[in-house]
GROMACS .gro file of C-alpha atoms in nm:
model
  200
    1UNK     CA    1   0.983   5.098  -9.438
    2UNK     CA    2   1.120   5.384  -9.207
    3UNK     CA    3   1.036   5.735  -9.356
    4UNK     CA    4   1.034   5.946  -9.097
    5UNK     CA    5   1.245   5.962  -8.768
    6UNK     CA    6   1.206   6.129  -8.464
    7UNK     CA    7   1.418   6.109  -8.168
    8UNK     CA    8   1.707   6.239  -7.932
    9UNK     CA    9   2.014   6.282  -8.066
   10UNK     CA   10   2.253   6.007  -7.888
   11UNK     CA   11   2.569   6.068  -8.078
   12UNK     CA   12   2.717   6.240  -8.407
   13UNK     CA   13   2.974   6.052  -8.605
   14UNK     CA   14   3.186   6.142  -8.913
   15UNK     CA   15   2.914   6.057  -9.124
   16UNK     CA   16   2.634   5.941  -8.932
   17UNK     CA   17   2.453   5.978  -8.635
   18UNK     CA   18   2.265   5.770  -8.352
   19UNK     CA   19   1.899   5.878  -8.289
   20UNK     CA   20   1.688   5.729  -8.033
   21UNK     CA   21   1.332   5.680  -8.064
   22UNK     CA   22   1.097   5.497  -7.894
   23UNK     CA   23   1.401   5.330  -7.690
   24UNK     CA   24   1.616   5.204  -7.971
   25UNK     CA   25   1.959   5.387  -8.107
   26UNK     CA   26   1.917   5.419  -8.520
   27UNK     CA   27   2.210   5.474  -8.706
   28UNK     CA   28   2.156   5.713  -8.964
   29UNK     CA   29   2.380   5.846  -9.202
   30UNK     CA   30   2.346   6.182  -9.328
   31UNK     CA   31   2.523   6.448  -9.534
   32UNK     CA   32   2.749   6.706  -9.408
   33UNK     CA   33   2.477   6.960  -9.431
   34UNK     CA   34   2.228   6.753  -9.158
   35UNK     CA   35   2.482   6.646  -8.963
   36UNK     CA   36   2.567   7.016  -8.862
   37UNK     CA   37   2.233   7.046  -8.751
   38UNK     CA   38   2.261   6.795  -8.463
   39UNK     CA   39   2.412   6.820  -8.140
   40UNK     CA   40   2.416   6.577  -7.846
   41UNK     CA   41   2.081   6.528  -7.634
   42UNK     CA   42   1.896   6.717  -7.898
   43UNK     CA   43   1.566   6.632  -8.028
   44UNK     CA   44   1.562   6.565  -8.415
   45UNK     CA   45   1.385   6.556  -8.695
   46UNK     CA   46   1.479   6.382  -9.054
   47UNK     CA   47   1.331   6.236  -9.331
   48UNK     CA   48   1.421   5.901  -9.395
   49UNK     CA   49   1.539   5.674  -9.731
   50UNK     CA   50   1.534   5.361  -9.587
   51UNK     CA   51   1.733   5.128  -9.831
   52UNK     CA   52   1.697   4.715  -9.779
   53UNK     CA   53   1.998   4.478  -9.931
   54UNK     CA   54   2.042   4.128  -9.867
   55UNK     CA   55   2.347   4.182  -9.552
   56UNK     CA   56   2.216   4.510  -9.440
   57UNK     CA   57   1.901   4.744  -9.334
   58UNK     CA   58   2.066   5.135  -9.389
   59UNK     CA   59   1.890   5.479  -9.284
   60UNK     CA   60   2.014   5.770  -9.501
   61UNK     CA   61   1.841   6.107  -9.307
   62UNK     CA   62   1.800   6.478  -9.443
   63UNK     CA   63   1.676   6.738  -9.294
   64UNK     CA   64   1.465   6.857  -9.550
   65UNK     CA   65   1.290   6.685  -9.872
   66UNK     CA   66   1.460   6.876 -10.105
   67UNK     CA   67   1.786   6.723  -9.981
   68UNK     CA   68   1.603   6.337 -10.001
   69UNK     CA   69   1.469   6.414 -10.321
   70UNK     CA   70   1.744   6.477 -10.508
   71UNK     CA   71   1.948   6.237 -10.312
   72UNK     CA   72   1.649   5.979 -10.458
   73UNK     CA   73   1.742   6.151 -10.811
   74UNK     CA   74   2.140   6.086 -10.780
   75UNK     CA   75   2.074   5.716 -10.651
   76UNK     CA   76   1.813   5.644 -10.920
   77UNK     CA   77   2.085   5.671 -11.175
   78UNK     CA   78   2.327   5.349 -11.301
   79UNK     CA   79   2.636   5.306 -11.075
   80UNK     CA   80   2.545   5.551 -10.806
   81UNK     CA   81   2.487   5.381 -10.464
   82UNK     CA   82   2.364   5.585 -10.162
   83UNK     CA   83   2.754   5.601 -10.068
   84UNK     CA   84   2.805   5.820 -10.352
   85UNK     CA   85   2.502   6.026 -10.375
   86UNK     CA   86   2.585   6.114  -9.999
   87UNK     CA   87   2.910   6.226 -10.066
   88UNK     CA   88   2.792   6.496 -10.356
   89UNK     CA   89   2.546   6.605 -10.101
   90UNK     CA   90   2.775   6.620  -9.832
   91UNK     CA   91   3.046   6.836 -10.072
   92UNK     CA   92   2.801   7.123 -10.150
   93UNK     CA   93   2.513   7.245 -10.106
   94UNK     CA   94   2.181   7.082 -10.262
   95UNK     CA   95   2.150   7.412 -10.479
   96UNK     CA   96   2.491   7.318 -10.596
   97UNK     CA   97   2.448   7.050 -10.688
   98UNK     CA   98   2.120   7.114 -10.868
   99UNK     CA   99   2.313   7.382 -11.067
  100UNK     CA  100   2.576   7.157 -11.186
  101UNK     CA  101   2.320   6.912 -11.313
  102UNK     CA  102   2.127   7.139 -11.474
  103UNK     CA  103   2.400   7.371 -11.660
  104UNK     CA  104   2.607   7.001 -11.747
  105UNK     CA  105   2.905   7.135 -11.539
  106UNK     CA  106   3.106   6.820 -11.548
  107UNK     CA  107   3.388   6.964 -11.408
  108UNK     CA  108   3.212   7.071 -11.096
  109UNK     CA  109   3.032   6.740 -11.050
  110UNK     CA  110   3.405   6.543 -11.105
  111UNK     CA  111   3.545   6.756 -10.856
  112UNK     CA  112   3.339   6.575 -10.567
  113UNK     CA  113   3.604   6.276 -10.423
  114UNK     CA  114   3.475   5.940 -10.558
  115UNK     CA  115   3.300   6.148 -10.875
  116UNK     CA  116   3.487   6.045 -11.230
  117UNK     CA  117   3.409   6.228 -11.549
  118UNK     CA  118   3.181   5.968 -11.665
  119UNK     CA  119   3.006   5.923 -11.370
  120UNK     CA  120   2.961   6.308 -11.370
  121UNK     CA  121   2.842   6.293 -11.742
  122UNK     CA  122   2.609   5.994 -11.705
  123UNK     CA  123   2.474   6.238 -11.391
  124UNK     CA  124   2.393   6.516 -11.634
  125UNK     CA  125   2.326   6.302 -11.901
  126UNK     CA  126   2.012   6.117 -11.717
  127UNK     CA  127   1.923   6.418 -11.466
  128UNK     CA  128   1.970   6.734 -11.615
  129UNK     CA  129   1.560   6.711 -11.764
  130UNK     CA  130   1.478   6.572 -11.430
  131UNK     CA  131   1.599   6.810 -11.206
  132UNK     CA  132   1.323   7.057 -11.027
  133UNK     CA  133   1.479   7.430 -11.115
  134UNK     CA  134   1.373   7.540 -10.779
  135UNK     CA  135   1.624   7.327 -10.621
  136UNK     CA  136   1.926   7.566 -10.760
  137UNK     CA  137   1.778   7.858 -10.533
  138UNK     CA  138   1.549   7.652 -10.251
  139UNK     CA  139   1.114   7.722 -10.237
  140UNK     CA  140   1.187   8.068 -10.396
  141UNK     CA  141   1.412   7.990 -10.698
  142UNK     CA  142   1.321   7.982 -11.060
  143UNK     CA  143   1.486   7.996 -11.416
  144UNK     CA  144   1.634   8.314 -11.280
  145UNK     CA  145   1.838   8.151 -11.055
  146UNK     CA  146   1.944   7.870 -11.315
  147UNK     CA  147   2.084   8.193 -11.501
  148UNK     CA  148   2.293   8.280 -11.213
  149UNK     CA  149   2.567   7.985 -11.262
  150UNK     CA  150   2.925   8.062 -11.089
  151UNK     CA  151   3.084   8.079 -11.476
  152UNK     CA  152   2.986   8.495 -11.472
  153UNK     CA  153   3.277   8.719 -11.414
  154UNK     CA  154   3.242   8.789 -11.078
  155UNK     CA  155   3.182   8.421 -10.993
  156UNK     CA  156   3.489   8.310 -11.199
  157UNK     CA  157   3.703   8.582 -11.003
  158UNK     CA  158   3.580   8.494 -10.644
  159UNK     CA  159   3.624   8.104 -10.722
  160UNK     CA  160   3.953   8.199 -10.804
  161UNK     CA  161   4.044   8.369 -10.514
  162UNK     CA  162   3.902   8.166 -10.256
  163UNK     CA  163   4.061   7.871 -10.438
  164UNK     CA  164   4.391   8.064 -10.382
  165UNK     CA  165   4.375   8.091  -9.990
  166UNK     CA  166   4.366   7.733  -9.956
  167UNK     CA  167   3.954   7.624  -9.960
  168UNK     CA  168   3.850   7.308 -10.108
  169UNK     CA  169   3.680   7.353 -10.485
  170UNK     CA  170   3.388   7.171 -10.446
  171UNK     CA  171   3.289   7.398 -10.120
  172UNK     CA  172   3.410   7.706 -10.277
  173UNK     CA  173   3.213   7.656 -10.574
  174UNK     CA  174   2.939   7.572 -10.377
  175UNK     CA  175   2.922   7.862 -10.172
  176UNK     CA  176   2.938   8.077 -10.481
  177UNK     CA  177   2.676   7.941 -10.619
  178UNK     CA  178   2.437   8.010 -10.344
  179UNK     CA  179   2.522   8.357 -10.281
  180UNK     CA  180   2.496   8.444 -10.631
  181UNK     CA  181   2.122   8.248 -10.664
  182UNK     CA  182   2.066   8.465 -10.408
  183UNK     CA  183   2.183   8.804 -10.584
  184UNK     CA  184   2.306   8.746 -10.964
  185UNK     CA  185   2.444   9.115 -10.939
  186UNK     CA  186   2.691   9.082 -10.643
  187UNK     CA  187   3.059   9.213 -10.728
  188UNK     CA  188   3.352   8.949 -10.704
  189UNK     CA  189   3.461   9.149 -10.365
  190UNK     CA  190   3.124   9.099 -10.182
  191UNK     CA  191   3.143   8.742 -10.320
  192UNK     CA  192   3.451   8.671 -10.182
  193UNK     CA  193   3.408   8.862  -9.885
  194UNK     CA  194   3.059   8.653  -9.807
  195UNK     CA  195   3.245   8.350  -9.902
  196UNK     CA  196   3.495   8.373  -9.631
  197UNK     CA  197   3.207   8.399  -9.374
  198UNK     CA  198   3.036   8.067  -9.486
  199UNK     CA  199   3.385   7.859  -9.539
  200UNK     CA  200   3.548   7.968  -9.247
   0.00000   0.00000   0.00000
């Protein structure tokens, strides 16, 4: 089994890219997140879920083991495939979606394309004990950063506003999340203003 992959970057696709090590092209599909990382002719480095069925051999890379870890968290549950679990990966960040599944934020999860409310609620329902808290806020996080959900005030405000210029929800709320892991106490203004930076 492949668990590691190291290589030049041949090509980037919508969702998947071709990395070639040791003289052979591997087709690996990633979320959003990874695939911004890669560019053309450059040398790469993912972590590897190498999944086996009976028509196909597939390569699902991340560029860190949080990412693959949870992604082996969402897959682990009934009636999510790699397909899916890529796609809530690929609508937010990992922190994101660590949030949602530990505060049960159903709507949030739903919101992903391909994500119904009972999918979202068997989600929380199986992985809201199993989720690492770190994961909301990366290495440095903690149960303070669980506390700092996008439902405050100032979260509910910029998610509102950003919604209002046009952004997608499942990014917006994303990006919310993360900046307020980073500081609970940021104003809806700075929120929004930060928020514009990262969507844009």
């Amino acid at each position: 089994m492949i668990a590691y992959l190291k290589g030049t970057v041949r090509e980037v696709r919508d969702a998947s890219a071709v990395i070639v090590a040791g003289g052979v092209g591997y087709e690996v599909h990633c979320p959003a997140s990874a695939l911004g990382k890669l560019s053309v002719g450059d040398e790469a480095e993912l972590n590897i879920r190498h999944i086996v069925r009976e028509d196909a051999q597939l390569l699902f890379g991340f560029s860190d083991a949080d990412s693959l870890r949870l992604f082996d968290l969402l897959t682990g549950v009934s009636g999510v495939g790699p397909k899916l679990g890529l796609a809530l990966l690929s609508a937010m960040p990992v922190s994101a979606v660590a949030q949602g599944l530990l505060t049960g934020d159903v709507k949030l999860l739903s919101s992903v394309s391909g994500v119904g409310k009972k999918t979202a609620e068997r989600l929380v329902l199986e992985l809201q004990n199993k989720v690492p808290e770190h994961l909301v806020a990366g290495p440095a996080g903690g149960g303070a950063a669980r506390a700092a959900a996008p439902t405050s005030t100032a979260g509910r405000d910029a998610i509102e506003a950003l919604l209002a210029l046009g952004f997608r929800e499942p990014q917006v709320r994303g990006v919310v999340a993360e900046l307020l892991a980073a500081d609970p106490a940021q104003s809806a203004d700075a929120l929004i203003r930060k928020g514009l930076g990262r969507l844009r």
